[in-house]
Tab-separated table of C-alpha atoms in Angstrom:
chain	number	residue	atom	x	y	z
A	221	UNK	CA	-17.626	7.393	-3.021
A	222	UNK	CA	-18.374	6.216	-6.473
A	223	UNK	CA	-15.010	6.238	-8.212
A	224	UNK	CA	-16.571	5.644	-11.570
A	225	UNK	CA	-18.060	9.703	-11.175
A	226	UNK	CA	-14.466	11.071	-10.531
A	227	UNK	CA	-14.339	14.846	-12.354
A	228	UNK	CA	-11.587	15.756	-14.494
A	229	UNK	CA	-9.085	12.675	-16.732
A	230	UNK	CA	-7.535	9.838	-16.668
A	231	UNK	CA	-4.608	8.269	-18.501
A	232	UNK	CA	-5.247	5.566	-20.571
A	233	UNK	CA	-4.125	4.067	-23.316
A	234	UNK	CA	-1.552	7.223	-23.546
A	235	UNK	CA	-4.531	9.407	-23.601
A	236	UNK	CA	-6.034	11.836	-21.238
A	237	UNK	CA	-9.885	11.105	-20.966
A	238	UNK	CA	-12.436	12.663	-19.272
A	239	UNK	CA	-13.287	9.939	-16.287
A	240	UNK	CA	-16.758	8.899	-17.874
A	241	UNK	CA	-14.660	7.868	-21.247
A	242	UNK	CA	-11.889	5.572	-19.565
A	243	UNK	CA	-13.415	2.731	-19.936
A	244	UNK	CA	-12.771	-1.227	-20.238
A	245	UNK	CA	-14.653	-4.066	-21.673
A	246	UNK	CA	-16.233	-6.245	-19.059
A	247	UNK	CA	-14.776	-9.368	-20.903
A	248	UNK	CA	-10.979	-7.535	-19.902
A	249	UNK	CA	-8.490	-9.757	-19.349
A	250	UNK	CA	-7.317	-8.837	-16.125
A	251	UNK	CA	-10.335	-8.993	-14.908
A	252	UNK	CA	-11.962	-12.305	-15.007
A	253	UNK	CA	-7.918	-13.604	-13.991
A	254	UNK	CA	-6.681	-10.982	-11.363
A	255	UNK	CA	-3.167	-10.174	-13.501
A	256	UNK	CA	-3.174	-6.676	-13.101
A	257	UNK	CA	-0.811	-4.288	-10.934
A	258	UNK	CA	-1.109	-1.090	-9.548
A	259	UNK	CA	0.371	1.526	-6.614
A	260	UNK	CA	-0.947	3.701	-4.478
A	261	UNK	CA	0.653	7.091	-4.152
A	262	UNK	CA	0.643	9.861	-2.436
A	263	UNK	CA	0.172	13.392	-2.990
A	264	UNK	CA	0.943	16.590	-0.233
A	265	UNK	CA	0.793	19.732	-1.219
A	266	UNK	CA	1.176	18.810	-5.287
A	267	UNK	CA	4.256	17.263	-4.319
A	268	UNK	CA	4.515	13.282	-4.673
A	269	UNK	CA	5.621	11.429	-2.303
A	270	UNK	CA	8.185	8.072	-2.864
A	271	UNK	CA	7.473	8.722	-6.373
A	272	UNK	CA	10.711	6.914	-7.886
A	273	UNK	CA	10.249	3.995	-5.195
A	274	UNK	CA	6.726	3.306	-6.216
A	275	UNK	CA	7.285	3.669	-9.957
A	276	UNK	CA	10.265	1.387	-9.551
A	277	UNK	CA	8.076	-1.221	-7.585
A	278	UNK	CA	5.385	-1.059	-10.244
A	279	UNK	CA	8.075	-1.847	-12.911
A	280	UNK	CA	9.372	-4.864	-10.979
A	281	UNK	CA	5.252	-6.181	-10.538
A	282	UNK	CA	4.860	-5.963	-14.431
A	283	UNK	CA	7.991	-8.084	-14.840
A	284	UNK	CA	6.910	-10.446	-11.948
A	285	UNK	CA	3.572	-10.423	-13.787
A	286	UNK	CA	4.511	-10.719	-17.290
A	287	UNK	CA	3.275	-7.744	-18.568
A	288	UNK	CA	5.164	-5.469	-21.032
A	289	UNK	CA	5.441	-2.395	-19.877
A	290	UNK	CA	6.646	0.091	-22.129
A	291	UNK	CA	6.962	3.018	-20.257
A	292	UNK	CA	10.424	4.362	-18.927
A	293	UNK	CA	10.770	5.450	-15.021
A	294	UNK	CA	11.077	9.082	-16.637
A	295	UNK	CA	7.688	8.781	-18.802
A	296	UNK	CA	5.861	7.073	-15.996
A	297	UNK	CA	7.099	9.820	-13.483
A	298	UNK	CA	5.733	12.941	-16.442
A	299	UNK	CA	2.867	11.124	-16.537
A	300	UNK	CA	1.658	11.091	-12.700
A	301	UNK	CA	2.845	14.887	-12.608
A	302	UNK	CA	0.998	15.550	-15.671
A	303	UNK	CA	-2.141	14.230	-14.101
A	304	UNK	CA	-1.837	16.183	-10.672
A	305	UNK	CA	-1.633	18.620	-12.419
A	306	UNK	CA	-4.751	18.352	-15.105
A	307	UNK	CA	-7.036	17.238	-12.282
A	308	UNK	CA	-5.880	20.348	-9.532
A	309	UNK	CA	-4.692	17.561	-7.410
A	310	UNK	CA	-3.349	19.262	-3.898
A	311	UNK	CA	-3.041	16.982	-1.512
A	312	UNK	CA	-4.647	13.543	-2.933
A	313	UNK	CA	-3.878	9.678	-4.376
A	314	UNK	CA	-2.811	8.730	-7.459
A	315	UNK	CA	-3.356	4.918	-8.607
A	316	UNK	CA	-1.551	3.667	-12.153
A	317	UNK	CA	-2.934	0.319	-12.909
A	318	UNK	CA	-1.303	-1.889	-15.417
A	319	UNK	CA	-3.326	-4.441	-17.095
A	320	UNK	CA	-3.851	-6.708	-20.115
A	321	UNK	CA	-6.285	-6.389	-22.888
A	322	UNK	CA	-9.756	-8.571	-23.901
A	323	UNK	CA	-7.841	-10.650	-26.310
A	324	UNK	CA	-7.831	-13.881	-24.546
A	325	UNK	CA	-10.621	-15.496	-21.981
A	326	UNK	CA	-8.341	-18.043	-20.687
A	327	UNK	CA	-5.002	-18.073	-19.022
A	328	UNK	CA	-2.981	-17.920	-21.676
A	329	UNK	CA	-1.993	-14.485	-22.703
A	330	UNK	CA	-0.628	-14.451	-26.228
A	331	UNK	CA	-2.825	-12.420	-28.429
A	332	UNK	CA	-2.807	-9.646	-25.357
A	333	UNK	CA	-1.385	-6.607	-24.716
A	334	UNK	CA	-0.563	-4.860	-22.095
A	335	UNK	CA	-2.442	-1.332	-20.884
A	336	UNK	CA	-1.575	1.264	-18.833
A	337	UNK	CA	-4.278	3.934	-16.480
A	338	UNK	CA	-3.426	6.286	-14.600
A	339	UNK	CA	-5.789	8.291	-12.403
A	340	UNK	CA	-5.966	10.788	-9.148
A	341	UNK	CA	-8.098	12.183	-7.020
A	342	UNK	CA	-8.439	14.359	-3.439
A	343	UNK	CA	-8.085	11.947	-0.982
A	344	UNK	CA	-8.224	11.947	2.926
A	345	UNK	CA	-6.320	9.310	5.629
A	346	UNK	CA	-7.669	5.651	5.473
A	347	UNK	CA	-9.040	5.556	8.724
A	348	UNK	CA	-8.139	8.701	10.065
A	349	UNK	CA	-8.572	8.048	13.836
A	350	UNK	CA	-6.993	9.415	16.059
A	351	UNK	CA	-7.784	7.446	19.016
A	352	UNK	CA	-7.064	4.397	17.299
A	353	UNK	CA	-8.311	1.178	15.214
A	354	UNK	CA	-9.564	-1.949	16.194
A	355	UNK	CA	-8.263	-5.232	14.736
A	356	UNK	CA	-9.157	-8.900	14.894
A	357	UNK	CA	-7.631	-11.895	13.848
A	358	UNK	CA	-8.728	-13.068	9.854
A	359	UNK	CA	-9.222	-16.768	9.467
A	360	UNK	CA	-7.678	-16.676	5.852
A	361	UNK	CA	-3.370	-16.737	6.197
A	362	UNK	CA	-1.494	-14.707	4.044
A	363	UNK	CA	0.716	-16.662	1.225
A	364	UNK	CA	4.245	-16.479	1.130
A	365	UNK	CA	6.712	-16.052	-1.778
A	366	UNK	CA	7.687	-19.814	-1.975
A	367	UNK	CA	3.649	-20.381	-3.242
A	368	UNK	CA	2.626	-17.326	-4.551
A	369	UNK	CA	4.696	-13.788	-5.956
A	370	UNK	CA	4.112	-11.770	-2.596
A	371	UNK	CA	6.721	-8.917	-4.357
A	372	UNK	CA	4.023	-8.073	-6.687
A	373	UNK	CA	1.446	-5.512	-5.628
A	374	UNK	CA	-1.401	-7.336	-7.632
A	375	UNK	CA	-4.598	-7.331	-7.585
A	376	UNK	CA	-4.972	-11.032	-7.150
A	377	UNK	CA	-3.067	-11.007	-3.615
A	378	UNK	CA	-5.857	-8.871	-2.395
A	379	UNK	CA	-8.807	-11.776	-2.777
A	380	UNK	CA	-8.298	-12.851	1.001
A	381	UNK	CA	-7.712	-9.220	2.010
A	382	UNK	CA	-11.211	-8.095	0.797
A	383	UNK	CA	-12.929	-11.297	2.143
A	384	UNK	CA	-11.415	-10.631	5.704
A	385	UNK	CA	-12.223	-6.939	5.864
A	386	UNK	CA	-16.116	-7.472	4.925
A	387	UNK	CA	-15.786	-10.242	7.856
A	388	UNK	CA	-13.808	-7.698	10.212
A	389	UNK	CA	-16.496	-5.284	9.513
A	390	UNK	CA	-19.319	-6.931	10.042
A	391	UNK	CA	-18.175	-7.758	13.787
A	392	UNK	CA	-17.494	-4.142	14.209
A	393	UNK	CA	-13.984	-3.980	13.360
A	394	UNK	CA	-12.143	-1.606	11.603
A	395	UNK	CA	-9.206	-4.369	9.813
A	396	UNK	CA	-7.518	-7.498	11.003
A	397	UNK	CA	-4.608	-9.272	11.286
A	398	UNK	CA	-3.546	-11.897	8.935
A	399	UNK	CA	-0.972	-14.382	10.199
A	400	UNK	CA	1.305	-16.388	8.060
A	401	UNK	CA	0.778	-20.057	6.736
A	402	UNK	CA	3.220	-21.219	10.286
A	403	UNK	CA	1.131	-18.610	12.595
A	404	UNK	CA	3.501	-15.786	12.666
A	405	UNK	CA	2.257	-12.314	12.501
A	406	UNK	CA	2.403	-10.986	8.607
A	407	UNK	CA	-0.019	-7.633	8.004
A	408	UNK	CA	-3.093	-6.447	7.929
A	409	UNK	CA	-5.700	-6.874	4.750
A	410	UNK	CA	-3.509	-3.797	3.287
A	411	UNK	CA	-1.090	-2.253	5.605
A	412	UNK	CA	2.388	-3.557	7.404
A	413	UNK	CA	2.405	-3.707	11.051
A	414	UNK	CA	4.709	-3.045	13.785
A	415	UNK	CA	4.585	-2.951	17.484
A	416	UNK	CA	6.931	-1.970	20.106
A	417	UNK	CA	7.858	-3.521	23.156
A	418	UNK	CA	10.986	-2.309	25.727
A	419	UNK	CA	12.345	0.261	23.233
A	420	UNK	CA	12.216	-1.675	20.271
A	421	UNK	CA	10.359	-1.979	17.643
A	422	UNK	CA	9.173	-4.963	15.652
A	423	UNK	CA	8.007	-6.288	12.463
A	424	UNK	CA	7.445	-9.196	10.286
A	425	UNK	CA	9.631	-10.751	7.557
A	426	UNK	CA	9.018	-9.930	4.193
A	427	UNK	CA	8.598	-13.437	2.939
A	428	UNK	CA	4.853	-13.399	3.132
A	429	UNK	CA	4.002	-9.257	3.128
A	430	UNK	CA	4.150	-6.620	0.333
A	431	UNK	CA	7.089	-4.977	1.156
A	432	UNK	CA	5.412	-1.497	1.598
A	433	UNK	CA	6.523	1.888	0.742
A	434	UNK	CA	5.985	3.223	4.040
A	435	UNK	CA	7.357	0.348	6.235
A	436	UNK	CA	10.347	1.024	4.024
A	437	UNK	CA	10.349	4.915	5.389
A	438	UNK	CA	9.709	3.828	9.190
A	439	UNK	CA	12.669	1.352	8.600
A	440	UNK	CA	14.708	4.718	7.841
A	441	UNK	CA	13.606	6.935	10.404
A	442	UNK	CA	14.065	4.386	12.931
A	443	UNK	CA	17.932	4.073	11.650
A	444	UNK	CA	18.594	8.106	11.717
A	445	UNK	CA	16.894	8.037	15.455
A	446	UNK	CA	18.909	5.704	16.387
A	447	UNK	CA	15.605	3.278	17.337
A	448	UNK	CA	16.387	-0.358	17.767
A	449	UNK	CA	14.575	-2.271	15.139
A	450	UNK	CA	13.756	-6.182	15.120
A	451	UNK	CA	12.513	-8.021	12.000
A	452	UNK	CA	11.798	-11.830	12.092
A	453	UNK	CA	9.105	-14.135	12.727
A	454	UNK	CA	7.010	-13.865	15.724
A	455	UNK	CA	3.500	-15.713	17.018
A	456	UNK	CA	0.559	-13.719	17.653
A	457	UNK	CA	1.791	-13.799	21.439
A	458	UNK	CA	4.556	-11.835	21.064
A	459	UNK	CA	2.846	-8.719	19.716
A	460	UNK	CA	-0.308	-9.130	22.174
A	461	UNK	CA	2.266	-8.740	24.979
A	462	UNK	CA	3.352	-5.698	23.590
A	463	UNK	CA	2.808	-2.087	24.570
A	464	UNK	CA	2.158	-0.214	20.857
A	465	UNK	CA	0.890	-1.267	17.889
A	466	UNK	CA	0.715	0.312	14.690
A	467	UNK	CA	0.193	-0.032	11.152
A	468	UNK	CA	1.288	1.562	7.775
A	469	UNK	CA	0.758	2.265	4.371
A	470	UNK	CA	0.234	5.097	1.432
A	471	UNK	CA	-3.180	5.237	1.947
A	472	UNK	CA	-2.928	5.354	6.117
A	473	UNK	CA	0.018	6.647	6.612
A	474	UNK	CA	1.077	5.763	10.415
A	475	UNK	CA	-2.150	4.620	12.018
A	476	UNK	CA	-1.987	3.556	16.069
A	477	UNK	CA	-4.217	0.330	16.768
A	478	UNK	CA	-5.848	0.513	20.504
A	479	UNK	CA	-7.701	-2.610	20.232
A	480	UNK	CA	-6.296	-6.151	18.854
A	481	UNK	CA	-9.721	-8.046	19.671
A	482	UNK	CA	-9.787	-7.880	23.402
A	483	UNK	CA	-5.788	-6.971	24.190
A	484	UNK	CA	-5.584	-2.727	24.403
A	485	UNK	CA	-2.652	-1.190	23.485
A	486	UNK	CA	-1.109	2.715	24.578
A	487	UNK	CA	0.925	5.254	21.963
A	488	UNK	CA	3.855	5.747	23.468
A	489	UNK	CA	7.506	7.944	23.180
A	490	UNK	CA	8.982	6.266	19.937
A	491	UNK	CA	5.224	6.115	18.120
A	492	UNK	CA	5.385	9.638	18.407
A	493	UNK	CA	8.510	10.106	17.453
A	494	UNK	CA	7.902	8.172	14.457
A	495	UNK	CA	4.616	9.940	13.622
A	496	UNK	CA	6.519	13.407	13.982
A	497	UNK	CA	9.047	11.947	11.444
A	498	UNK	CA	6.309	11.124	8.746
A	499	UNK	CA	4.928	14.645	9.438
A	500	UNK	CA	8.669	15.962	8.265
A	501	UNK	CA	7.992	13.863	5.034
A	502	UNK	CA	4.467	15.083	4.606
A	503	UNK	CA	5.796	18.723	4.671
A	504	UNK	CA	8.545	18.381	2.166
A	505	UNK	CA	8.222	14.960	0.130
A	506	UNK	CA	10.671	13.908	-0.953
A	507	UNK	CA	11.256	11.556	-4.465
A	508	UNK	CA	12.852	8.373	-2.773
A	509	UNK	CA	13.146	7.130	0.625
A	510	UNK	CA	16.718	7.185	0.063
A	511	UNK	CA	16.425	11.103	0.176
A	512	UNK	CA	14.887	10.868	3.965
A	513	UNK	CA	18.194	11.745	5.710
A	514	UNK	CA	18.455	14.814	3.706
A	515	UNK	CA	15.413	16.040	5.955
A	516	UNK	CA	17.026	14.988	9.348
C-alpha cells in the first residue's frame, strides 16, 4: 500500500488537504533527526477506540520531546472525529504525527516550530492470523529509560525495530523478540508481549517498553476476571517454558504467537478469555480504558 495515494484529507497545519497536497519539505526537521511523535488509533464501527488515553500519551511525547503542542485534549479529540468523519472512515486507523519544521539542519531547534498531521484510513489487523505468528530473537536490545526516553512513542525508538523486522523477514519470520540491555524479555519491534504459564499471566517491566495502549486494556481485563497477573523481569527462558504467548498493540490487537524460533506454543482458556474481552471493546469502544469495567 502506497500511503502517499491515500483518497480523501488530511490535517495539517490546521487545514484539511486533499492527501496529494499534505506535504513536507525533504530538508524537514524531524526528519533528518527522528524528533517526531505520533499514535496509532483505532477505529470500529466510526467509534474510536482509547481515544482520551492515546491523545493524552501523545501530549506527554511532545513534552518528553520538546515540542509545543498547542492543541488542547478537546481540539485534538474534534479533530480525529472530524477526520473519520471527512474520509467515511468505518472501521480503520488514524495516525496524528507531531513534528518540527525545516528551520534548522542541526540539532538545535530554535528557529522551529512545531506541526501537527493528522490522517486515517480503512485499515485491517496487522498480521491477522489466526493460527498464529512466528517470532525470532533480534540481535539489536531494546533501550531503557535510564539511556534513552522509552515513554515517548517516537519515531526515533523505532530505528532498531525496523532493522530487526527486515532481518526477521528475510529468515521467514513474521516479528521478533527484542530483549533488554541485561537479557530480559522487553517486546517485539512494535507490540508488548505476554505469555502465560500455570494460570498466570506475564509481562515485562515498563522500564525499557512503550507502555502500550492495549497492554494497558489486557492489564484491566485481567483485573475484572479475576486473572493473576505477573510483571517483572524475566530471561528468555522463562517465557520459552511457557504454554501461550501473545502479543499486543493498536494495530494487532491480541495476536497468539505459535512459533518463538523453534519452541511452539498452544492458545489456551485465559487467551481466549482475553481475546473475547477485546471483542467486548471492539463492539462498543469505549473513550478510556478506565471506562472498561463499565462493559463487564
Amino acid at each position: 500500500m502506497d500511503f502517499s495515494k491515500l483518497k480523501g484529507q488530511i490535517y495539517l497545519d490546521k487545514k484539511f488537504l486533499n492527501c496529494d497536497k499534505a506535504k513536507i519539505h525533504v530538508l524537514n526537521h524531524s526528519l533528518h533527526f527522528a524528533s517526531s511523535v505520533f499514535e496509532g488509533i483505532r477505529v470500529y464501527d466510526k467509534k474510536i477506540l482509547f481515544l482520551e488515553d492515546h491523545l493524552k500519551r501523545l501530549i506527554n511525547s511532545s513534552t518528553i520531546m520538546k515540542l509545543n503542542l498547542n492543541y488542547s485534549l478537546k481540539r485534538l479529540s474534534d479533530l480525529n472525529h472530524l477526520i473519520i468523519k471527512k474520509n467515511r472512515i468505518k472501521d480503520g486507523y488514524i495516525r496524528p504525527l507531531v513534528f518540527r519544521s525545516s528551520h534548522s539542519m542541526s540539532p538545535e531547534t530554535e528557529n522551529c516550530y512545531t506541526q501537527l498531521a493528522i490522517a486515517a484510513w480503512k485499515w485491517k489487523v496487522l498480521f491477522g492470523n489466526e493460527s498464529g505468528i512466528k517470532i525470532n530473537l533480534s540481535r539489536y536490545p531494546k533501550l531503557n529509560s535510564k539511556i534513552y526516553p522509552i515513554e515517548a512513542k517516537s519515531s526515533g525508538s523505532y530505528q532498531t525495530s525496523v532493522i530487526s523486522k527486515i532481518e526477521s523477514q528475510k529468515k521467514n519470520y513474521d516479528d521478533c523478540l527484542m530483549l533488554d540491555l541485561n537479557g530480559n524479555i522487553a517486546e517485539t519491534t512494535a507490540c508488548n508481549i505476554f505469555w502465560i504459564k500455570d494460570n498466570i499471566v506475564y509481562t515485562s517491566k515498563k522500564h525499557s517498553i512503550l507502555d502500550g495502549i492495549t497492554r494497558q486494556a489486557i492489564l484491566e481485563f485481567c483485573k475484572i476476571k479475576k486473572i493473576k497477573v505477573r510483571i517483572g523481569d524475566y530471561k528468555l527462558k522463562h517465557i520459552l517454558k511457557s504454554e501461550c504467548v501473545f502479543v499486543t498493540g493498536t494495530a494487532a490487537e491480541i495476536q497468539f504467537v505459535k512459533r518463538i524460533e523453534k519452541n511452539k506454543f498452544k492458545k489456551n482458556s485465559i487467551f481466549n478469555e482475553l481475546k473475547s474481552c477485546y471483542q467486548i471493546i471492539k463492539d462498543n469502544p469505549p473513550e478510556k480504558i478506565s471506562d472498561i469495567k463499565k462493559l463487564f
